mmCIF file of C-alpha atoms in Angstrom:
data_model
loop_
_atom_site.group_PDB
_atom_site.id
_atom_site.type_symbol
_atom_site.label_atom_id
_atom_site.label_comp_id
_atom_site.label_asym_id
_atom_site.label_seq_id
_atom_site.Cartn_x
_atom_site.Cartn_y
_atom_site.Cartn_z
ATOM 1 C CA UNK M 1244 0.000 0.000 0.000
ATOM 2 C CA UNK M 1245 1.508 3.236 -1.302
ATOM 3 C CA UNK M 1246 1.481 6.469 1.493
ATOM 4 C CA UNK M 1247 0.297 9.653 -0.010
ATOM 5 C CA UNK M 1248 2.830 12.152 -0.399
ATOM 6 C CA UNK M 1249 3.586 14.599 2.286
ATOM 7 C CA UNK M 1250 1.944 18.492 1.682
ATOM 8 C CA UNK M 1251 4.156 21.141 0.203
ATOM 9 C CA UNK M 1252 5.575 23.721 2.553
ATOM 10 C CA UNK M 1253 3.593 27.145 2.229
ATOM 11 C CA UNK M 1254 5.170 29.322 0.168
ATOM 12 C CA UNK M 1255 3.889 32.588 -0.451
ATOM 13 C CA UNK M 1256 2.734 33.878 -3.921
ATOM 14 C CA UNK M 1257 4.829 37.670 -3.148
ATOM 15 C CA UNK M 1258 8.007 37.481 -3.472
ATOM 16 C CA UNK M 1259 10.218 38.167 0.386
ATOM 17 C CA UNK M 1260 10.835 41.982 -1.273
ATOM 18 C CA UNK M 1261 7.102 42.879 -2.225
ATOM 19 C CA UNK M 1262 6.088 41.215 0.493
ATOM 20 C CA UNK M 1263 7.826 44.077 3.486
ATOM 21 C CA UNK M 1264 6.488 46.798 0.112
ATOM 22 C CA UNK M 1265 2.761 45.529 0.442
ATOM 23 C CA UNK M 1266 3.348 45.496 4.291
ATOM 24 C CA UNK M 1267 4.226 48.663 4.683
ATOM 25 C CA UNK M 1268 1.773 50.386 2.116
ATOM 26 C CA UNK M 1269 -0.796 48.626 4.181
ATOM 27 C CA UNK M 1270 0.400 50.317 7.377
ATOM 28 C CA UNK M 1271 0.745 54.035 5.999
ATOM 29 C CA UNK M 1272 -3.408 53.112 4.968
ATOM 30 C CA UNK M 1273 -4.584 52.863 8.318
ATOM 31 C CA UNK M 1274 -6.403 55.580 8.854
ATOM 32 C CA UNK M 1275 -4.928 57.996 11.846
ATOM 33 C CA UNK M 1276 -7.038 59.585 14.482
ATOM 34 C CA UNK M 1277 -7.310 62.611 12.683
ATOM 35 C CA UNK M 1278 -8.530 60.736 9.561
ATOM 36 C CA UNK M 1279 -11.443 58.562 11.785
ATOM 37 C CA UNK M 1280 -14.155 61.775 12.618
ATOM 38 C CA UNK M 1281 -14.631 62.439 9.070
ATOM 39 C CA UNK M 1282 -14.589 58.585 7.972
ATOM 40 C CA UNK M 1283 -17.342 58.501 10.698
ATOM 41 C CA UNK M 1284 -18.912 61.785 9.223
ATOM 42 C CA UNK M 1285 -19.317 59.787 5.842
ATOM 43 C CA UNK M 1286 -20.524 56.715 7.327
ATOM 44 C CA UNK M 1287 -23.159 58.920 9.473
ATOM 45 C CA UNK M 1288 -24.370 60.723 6.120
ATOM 46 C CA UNK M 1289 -24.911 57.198 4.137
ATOM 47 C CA UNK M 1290 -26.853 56.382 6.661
ATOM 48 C CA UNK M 1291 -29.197 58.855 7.346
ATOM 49 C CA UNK M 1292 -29.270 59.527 3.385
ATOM 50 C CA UNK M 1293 -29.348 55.621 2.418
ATOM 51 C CA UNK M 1294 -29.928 53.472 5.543
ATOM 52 C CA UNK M 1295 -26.432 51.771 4.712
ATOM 53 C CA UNK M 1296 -22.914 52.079 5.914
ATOM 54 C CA UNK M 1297 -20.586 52.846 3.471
ATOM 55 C CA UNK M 1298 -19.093 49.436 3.552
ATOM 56 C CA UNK M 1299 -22.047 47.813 2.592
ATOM 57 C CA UNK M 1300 -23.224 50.025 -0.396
ATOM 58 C CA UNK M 1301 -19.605 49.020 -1.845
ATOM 59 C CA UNK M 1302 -20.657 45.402 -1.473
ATOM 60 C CA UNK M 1303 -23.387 45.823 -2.629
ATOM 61 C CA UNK M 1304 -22.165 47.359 -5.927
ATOM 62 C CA UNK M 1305 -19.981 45.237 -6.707
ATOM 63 C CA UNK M 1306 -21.845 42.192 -6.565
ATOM 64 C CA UNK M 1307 -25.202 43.498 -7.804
ATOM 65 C CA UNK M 1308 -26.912 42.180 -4.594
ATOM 66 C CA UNK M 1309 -28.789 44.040 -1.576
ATOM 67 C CA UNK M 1310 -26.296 43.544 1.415
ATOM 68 C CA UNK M 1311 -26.149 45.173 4.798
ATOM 69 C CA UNK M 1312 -25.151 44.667 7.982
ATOM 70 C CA UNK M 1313 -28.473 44.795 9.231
ATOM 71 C CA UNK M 1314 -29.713 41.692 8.272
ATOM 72 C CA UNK M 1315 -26.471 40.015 9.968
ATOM 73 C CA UNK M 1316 -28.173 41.374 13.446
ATOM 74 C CA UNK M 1317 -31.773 39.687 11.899
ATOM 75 C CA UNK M 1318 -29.475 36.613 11.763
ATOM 76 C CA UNK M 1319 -29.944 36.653 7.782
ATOM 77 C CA UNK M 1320 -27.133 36.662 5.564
ATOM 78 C CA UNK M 1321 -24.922 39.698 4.818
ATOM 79 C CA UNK M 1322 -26.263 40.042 1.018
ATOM 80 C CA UNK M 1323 -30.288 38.895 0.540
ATOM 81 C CA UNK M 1324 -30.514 36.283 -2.559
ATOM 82 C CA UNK M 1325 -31.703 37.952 -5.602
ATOM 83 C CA UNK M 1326 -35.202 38.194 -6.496
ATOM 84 C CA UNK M 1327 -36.634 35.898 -9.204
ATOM 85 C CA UNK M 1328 -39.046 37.443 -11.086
ATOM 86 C CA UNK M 1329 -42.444 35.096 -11.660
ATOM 87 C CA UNK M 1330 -44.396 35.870 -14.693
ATOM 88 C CA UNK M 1331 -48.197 36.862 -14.136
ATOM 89 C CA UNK M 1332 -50.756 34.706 -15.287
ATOM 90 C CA UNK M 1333 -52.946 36.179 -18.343
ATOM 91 C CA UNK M 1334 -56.482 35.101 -17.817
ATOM 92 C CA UNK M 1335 -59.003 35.187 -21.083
ATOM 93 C CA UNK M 1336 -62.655 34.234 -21.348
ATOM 94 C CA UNK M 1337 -63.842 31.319 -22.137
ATOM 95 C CA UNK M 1338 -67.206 29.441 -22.469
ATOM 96 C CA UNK M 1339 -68.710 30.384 -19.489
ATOM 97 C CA UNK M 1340 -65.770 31.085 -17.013
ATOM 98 C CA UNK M 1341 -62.199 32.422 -17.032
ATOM 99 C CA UNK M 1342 -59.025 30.234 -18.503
ATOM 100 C CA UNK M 1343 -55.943 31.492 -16.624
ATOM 101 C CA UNK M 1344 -52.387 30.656 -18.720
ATOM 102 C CA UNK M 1345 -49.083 30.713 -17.490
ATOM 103 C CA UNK M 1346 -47.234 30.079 -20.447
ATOM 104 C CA UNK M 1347 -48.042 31.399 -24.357
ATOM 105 C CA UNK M 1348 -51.922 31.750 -24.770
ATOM 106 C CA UNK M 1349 -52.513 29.436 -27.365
ATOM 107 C CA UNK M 1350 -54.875 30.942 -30.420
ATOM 108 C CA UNK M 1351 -53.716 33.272 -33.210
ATOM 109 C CA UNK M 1352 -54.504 35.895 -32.686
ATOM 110 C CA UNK M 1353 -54.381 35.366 -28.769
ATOM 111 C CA UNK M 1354 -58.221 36.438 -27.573
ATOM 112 C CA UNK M 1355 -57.825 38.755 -25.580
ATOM 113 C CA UNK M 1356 -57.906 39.398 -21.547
ATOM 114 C CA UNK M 1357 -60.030 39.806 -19.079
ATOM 115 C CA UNK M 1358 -59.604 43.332 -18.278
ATOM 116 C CA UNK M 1359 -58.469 44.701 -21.741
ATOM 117 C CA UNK M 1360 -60.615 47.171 -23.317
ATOM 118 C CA UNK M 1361 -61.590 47.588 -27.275
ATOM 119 C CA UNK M 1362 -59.912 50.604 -28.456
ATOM 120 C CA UNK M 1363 -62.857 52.855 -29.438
ATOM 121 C CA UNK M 1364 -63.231 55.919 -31.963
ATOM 122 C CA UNK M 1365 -63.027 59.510 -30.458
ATOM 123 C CA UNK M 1366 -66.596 60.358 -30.196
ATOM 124 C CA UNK M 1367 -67.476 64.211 -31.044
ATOM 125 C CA UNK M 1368 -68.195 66.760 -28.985
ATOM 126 C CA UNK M 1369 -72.104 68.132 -29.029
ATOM 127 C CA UNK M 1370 -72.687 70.397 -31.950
ATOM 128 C CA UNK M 1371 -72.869 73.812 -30.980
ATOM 129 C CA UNK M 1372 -75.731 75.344 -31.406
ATOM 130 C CA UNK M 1373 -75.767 78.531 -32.489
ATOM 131 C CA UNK M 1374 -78.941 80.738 -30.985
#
């Protein structure tokens, strides 16, 4: 019976000098103290403007979805699936009652619906009369 082979050491995908590069461009983004109150202005502003953090109205698009934090505390997840949109039935009359179709209405032309009215001719206004 063969062993399997042992895993592969980790080896990262930056190179040792990008690596201390990426490192320190990522420390001169934190934002300072003096940076944080208007950071927390924005935030405060999307809120009250959008009802979302700034955060999640990036998420959100990017991936086309409604996320938010809020529905985290709702225990939901972060982004709500995406709403699939279900065709109306078209109902037409029939002999004596109401055929309701999902799908094509079969017939050519299609009759048509329930609440659709015949388009009618203008009708003219009264004759004036003259006196």
């Amino acid at each position: 019976m063969r062993r399997p082979a042992p895993p592969l050491p980790f080896r990262p995908m930056v190179p040792r000098r990008l690596s201390g590069l990426l490192l320190a461009v990522l420390l001169a983004a934190l934002p300072s103290c003096g940076a944080v109150v208007p950071l927390a202005a924005v935030n405060g502003v999307s809120l009250m403007v959008t009802g979302r953090a700034v955060p999640d109205l990036v998420v959100s698009g990017v991936t086309g979805r409604d996320c938010s934090v809020a529905y985290l505390d709702a225990k939901e997840r972060y982004c709500r699936p995406e709403q699939v949109a279900v065709e109306q039935p078209r109902c037409t009359r029939s002999l004596g009652s109401v055929d309701c179709w999902t799908g094509p209405v079969p017939g050519n032309p299609p009759p048509r619906e329930v609440g659709q009215v015949l388009p009618t001719a203008p009708r003219e206004p009264w004759p004036e009369r003259i006196l």
